[in-house]
Amino acid sequence: MDLNGLAAAFAVGIAAFGSAIGNGMVISKALESMARQPEMESKIRTTMFIGVGLIEAIPIMAAVIAFMLLFS
């Protein structure tokens, strides 16, 4: 097995792990906010989905960069 492949897999794994932690924190705080202010639920949910989408973009970019480096 090539070390470049191992490094790419490691980088994608670290990015996915960080993303999972970030998503957990964002969703946890959004649920806490909705429980405290139910009237703001729709605005909080919209902001949460935007934040989760931005957080999920990071491991996707890491995978793309890893594949570009691996197959170049």
Backbone as a chain_set.jsonl record, in Angstrom:
{"seq": "MDLNGLAAAFAVGIAAFGSAIGNGMVISKALESMARQPEMESKIRTTMFIGVGLIEAIPIMAAVIAFMLLFS", "coords": {"N": [[0.848, -1.184, 0.0], [0.499, 2.177, -0.796], [2.04, 4.997, 0.714], [0.977, 7.498, 0.253], [-1.738, 7.049, -0.19], [-2.5, 6.151, 2.323], [-2.013, 8.454, 3.838], [-3.869, 10.188, 2.648], [-6.279, 8.926, 3.338], [-6.136, 9.162, 6.105], [-6.226, 11.962, 6.419], [-8.798, 12.548, 5.426], [-10.311, 11.127, 7.269], [-9.723, 12.481, 9.687], [-10.821, 14.984, 9.057], [-13.517, 14.269, 8.804], [-14.064, 13.415, 11.407], [-13.707, 15.804, 12.88], [-15.752, 17.277, 11.731], [-17.986, 15.84, 12.566], [-17.941, 16.307, 15.328], [-18.284, 19.091, 15.323], [-20.839, 19.304, 14.113], [-22.402, 18.025, 16.039], [-22.144, 19.804, 18.188], [-23.306, 22.161, 17.121], [-25.971, 21.345, 16.589], [-26.77, 20.579, 19.143], [-26.67, 23.02, 20.575], [-28.523, 24.463, 19.092], [-30.911, 23.054, 19.594], [-31.085, 23.511, 22.319], [-31.432, 26.279, 22.309], [-33.913, 26.434, 20.989], [-35.524, 25.256, 22.891], [-35.417, 27.131, 24.903], [-36.434, 29.454, 23.717], [-39.143, 29.102, 22.207], [-40.634, 30.518, 20.302], [-38.843, 31.451, 18.437], [-38.147, 29.352, 16.884], [-38.256, 28.68, 14.071], [-36.452, 30.473, 12.856], [-34.1, 29.813, 14.208], [-33.798, 27.139, 13.426], [-33.419, 27.434, 10.652], [-30.989, 28.855, 10.592], [-29.413, 26.937, 11.837], [-29.422, 24.843, 9.926], [-28.033, 26.077, 7.836], [-25.551, 26.448, 9.06], [-24.827, 23.742, 9.579], [-24.625, 22.829, 6.974], [-22.42, 24.322, 6.069], [-20.463, 23.308, 7.772], [-20.401, 20.643, 6.945], [-19.287, 20.932, 4.452], [-16.547, 21.012, 4.732], [-15.327, 18.342, 5.217], [-15.955, 17.284, 2.726], [-14.509, 18.901, 0.97], [-11.972, 18.185, 1.901], [-11.862, 15.502, 1.14], [-11.953, 15.76, -1.658], [-9.576, 17.208, -2.154], [-7.745, 15.345, -1.151], [-8.105, 13.215, -2.965], [-7.321, 14.497, -5.288], [-4.601, 14.965, -4.767], [-3.778, 12.359, -4.444], [-4.202, 11.079, -6.922], [-2.712, 12.541, -8.722]], "CA": [[0.0, 0.0, 0.0], [1.255, 3.407, -0.936], [1.881, 5.897, 1.86], [0.122, 8.614, -0.13], [-3.117, 6.619, 0.048], [-2.71, 6.132, 3.768], [-2.091, 9.849, 4.283], [-5.143, 10.733, 2.177], [-7.336, 8.347, 4.171], [-6.002, 9.759, 7.431], [-6.695, 13.35, 6.33], [-10.26, 12.534, 5.294], [-10.846, 10.664, 8.556], [-9.623, 13.579, 10.656], [-11.811, 16.001, 8.674], [-14.849, 13.743, 9.13], [-14.186, 13.414, 12.864], [-13.922, 17.185, 13.284], [-17.078, 17.668, 11.27], [-18.97, 15.196, 13.435], [-17.947, 17.044, 16.59], [-18.891, 20.39, 15.049], [-22.288, 19.12, 13.897], [-23.006, 17.724, 17.336], [-22.203, 21.031, 18.986], [-24.275, 23.078, 16.528], [-27.328, 20.827, 16.789], [-27.04, 20.639, 20.575], [-26.964, 24.401, 20.967], [-29.77, 24.875, 18.436], [-32.019, 22.475, 20.353], [-31.147, 24.233, 23.585], [-32.016, 27.588, 22.014], [-35.33, 26.247, 20.687], [-36.221, 24.965, 24.145], [-35.486, 28.366, 25.685], [-37.273, 30.425, 23.018], [-39.903, 28.366, 21.179], [-41.15, 31.396, 19.248], [-37.767, 31.681, 17.466], [-37.77, 28.031, 16.381], [-38.031, 28.636, 12.62], [-35.208, 31.193, 12.549], [-32.98, 29.031, 14.739], [-33.654, 25.96, 12.582], [-32.836, 27.866, 9.382], [-29.578, 29.15, 10.849], [-28.751, 25.665, 12.133], [-29.196, 24.116, 8.683], [-26.96, 26.753, 7.111], [-24.308, 26.108, 9.763], [-24.509, 22.333, 9.341], [-24.172, 22.728, 5.581], [-21.053, 24.839, 5.985], [-19.581, 22.366, 8.463], [-20.277, 19.446, 6.116], [-18.483, 21.224, 3.265], [-15.12, 20.831, 5.025], [-14.833, 17.003, 4.873], [-16.081, 17.073, 1.28], [-13.321, 19.527, 0.374], [-10.81, 17.377, 2.272], [-11.863, 14.31, 0.289], [-11.6, 16.168, -3.014], [-8.15, 17.526, -2.155], [-7.008, 14.082, -0.97], [-8.124, 12.476, -4.227], [-6.492, 15.234, -6.262], [-3.193, 14.703, -4.453], [-3.521, 10.928, -4.599], [-4.198, 10.658, -8.316], [-1.989, 13.46, -9.604]], "C": [[0.888, 1.239, 0.0], [1.001, 4.319, 0.275], [1.027, 7.12, 1.529], [-1.353, 8.275, 0.106], [-3.451, 6.599, 1.523], [-2.845, 7.544, 4.319], [-3.406, 10.486, 3.862], [-6.298, 10.214, 3.034], [-7.315, 8.943, 5.575], [-6.545, 11.186, 7.442], [-8.213, 13.413, 6.235], [-10.907, 12.084, 6.599], [-10.82, 11.743, 9.621], [-10.657, 14.668, 10.342], [-13.226, 15.541, 9.026], [-15.085, 13.749, 10.636], [-14.451, 14.825, 13.39], [-15.299, 17.687, 12.897], [-18.169, 17.07, 12.158], [-19.071, 15.914, 14.779], [-18.624, 18.402, 16.402], [-20.39, 20.303, 14.851], [-23.0, 18.844, 15.213], [-23.157, 18.964, 18.193], [-23.254, 22.0, 18.45], [-25.701, 22.608, 16.799], [-27.72, 20.88, 18.262], [-27.428, 22.044, 21.007], [-28.25, 24.906, 20.311], [-30.978, 24.315, 19.185], [-32.192, 23.17, 21.7], [-31.797, 25.609, 23.39], [-33.506, 27.488, 21.725], [-36.125, 25.959, 21.957], [-36.387, 26.231, 24.982], [-36.421, 29.394, 25.052], [-38.044, 29.738, 21.889], [-40.41, 29.25, 20.042], [-40.11, 31.68, 18.165], [-37.353, 30.394, 16.754], [-37.455, 28.026, 14.889], [-36.739, 29.345, 12.235], [-33.982, 30.412, 13.03], [-32.728, 27.811, 13.858], [-33.006, 26.316, 11.242], [-31.347, 28.133, 9.535], [-28.795, 27.872, 11.133], [-28.452, 24.902, 10.849], [-28.105, 24.761, 7.835], [-25.616, 26.414, 7.74], [-23.885, 24.666, 9.527], [-24.017, 22.128, 7.913], [-22.752, 23.226, 5.408], [-20.058, 23.903, 6.659], [-19.36, 21.123, 7.606], [-19.451, 19.683, 4.856], [-17.009, 20.929, 3.5], [-14.646, 19.408, 4.738], [-14.968, 16.681, 3.383], [-14.888, 17.681, 0.564], [-12.066, 18.73, 0.694], [-10.727, 16.122, 1.405], [-11.456, 14.648, -1.136], [-10.106, 16.473, -3.127], [-7.316, 16.268, -2.01], [-6.974, 13.289, -2.269], [-7.297, 13.174, -5.293], [-5.011, 14.976, -6.016], [-2.831, 13.244, -4.69], [-3.375, 10.518, -6.047], [-3.493, 11.622, -9.263], [-0.558, 13.003, -9.827]], "O": [[1.89, 1.315, 0.711], [-0.117, 4.393, 0.786], [0.421, 7.713, 2.421], [-2.124, 9.125, 0.551], [-4.549, 6.981, 1.928], [-3.694, 7.803, 5.172], [-4.001, 11.242, 4.63], [-7.189, 10.976, 3.41], [-8.368, 9.198, 6.161], [-7.247, 11.574, 8.375], [-8.843, 14.242, 6.891], [-11.948, 12.614, 6.987], [-11.781, 11.905, 10.372], [-11.29, 15.208, 11.249], [-14.039, 16.338, 9.495], [-16.187, 14.057, 11.09], [-15.316, 15.02, 14.244], [-15.934, 18.432, 13.644], [-19.161, 17.733, 12.46], [-20.168, 16.104, 15.304], [-19.442, 18.813, 17.226], [-21.135, 21.138, 15.364], [-24.082, 19.377, 15.463], [-24.181, 19.153, 18.848], [-24.006, 22.593, 19.222], [-26.548, 23.406, 17.199], [-28.865, 21.188, 18.593], [-28.409, 22.228, 21.726], [-28.984, 25.691, 20.911], [-31.963, 25.025, 19.388], [-33.314, 23.387, 22.158], [-32.61, 26.042, 24.206], [-34.282, 28.342, 22.152], [-37.277, 26.376, 22.077], [-37.383, 26.385, 25.688], [-37.119, 30.121, 25.758], [-37.625, 29.796, 20.733], [-40.595, 28.765, 18.925], [-40.474, 32.113, 17.072], [-36.315, 30.358, 16.093], [-36.466, 27.416, 14.482], [-36.006, 28.862, 11.373], [-32.959, 30.36, 12.347], [-31.577, 27.481, 13.573], [-32.145, 25.584, 10.754], [-30.54, 27.695, 8.715], [-27.644, 27.741, 10.716], [-27.354, 24.369, 10.689], [-27.332, 24.057, 7.184], [-24.651, 26.125, 7.032], [-22.706, 24.397, 9.298], [-23.098, 21.345, 7.673], [-21.964, 22.621, 4.682], [-18.94, 23.726, 6.175], [-18.245, 20.604, 7.549], [-18.964, 18.727, 4.252], [-16.289, 20.624, 2.549], [-13.629, 19.256, 4.06], [-14.188, 15.897, 2.842], [-14.317, 17.067, -0.337], [-11.182, 18.609, -0.154], [-9.639, 15.727, 0.984], [-10.696, 13.905, -1.756], [-9.45, 16.05, -4.079], [-6.288, 16.129, -2.672], [-5.932, 12.747, -2.637], [-6.646, 12.52, -6.108], [-4.249, 14.789, -6.964], [-1.709, 12.932, -5.09], [-2.518, 9.697, -6.375], [-3.661, 11.528, -10.479], [0.195, 13.661, -10.544]]}, "num_chains": 1, "name": "protein.A"}
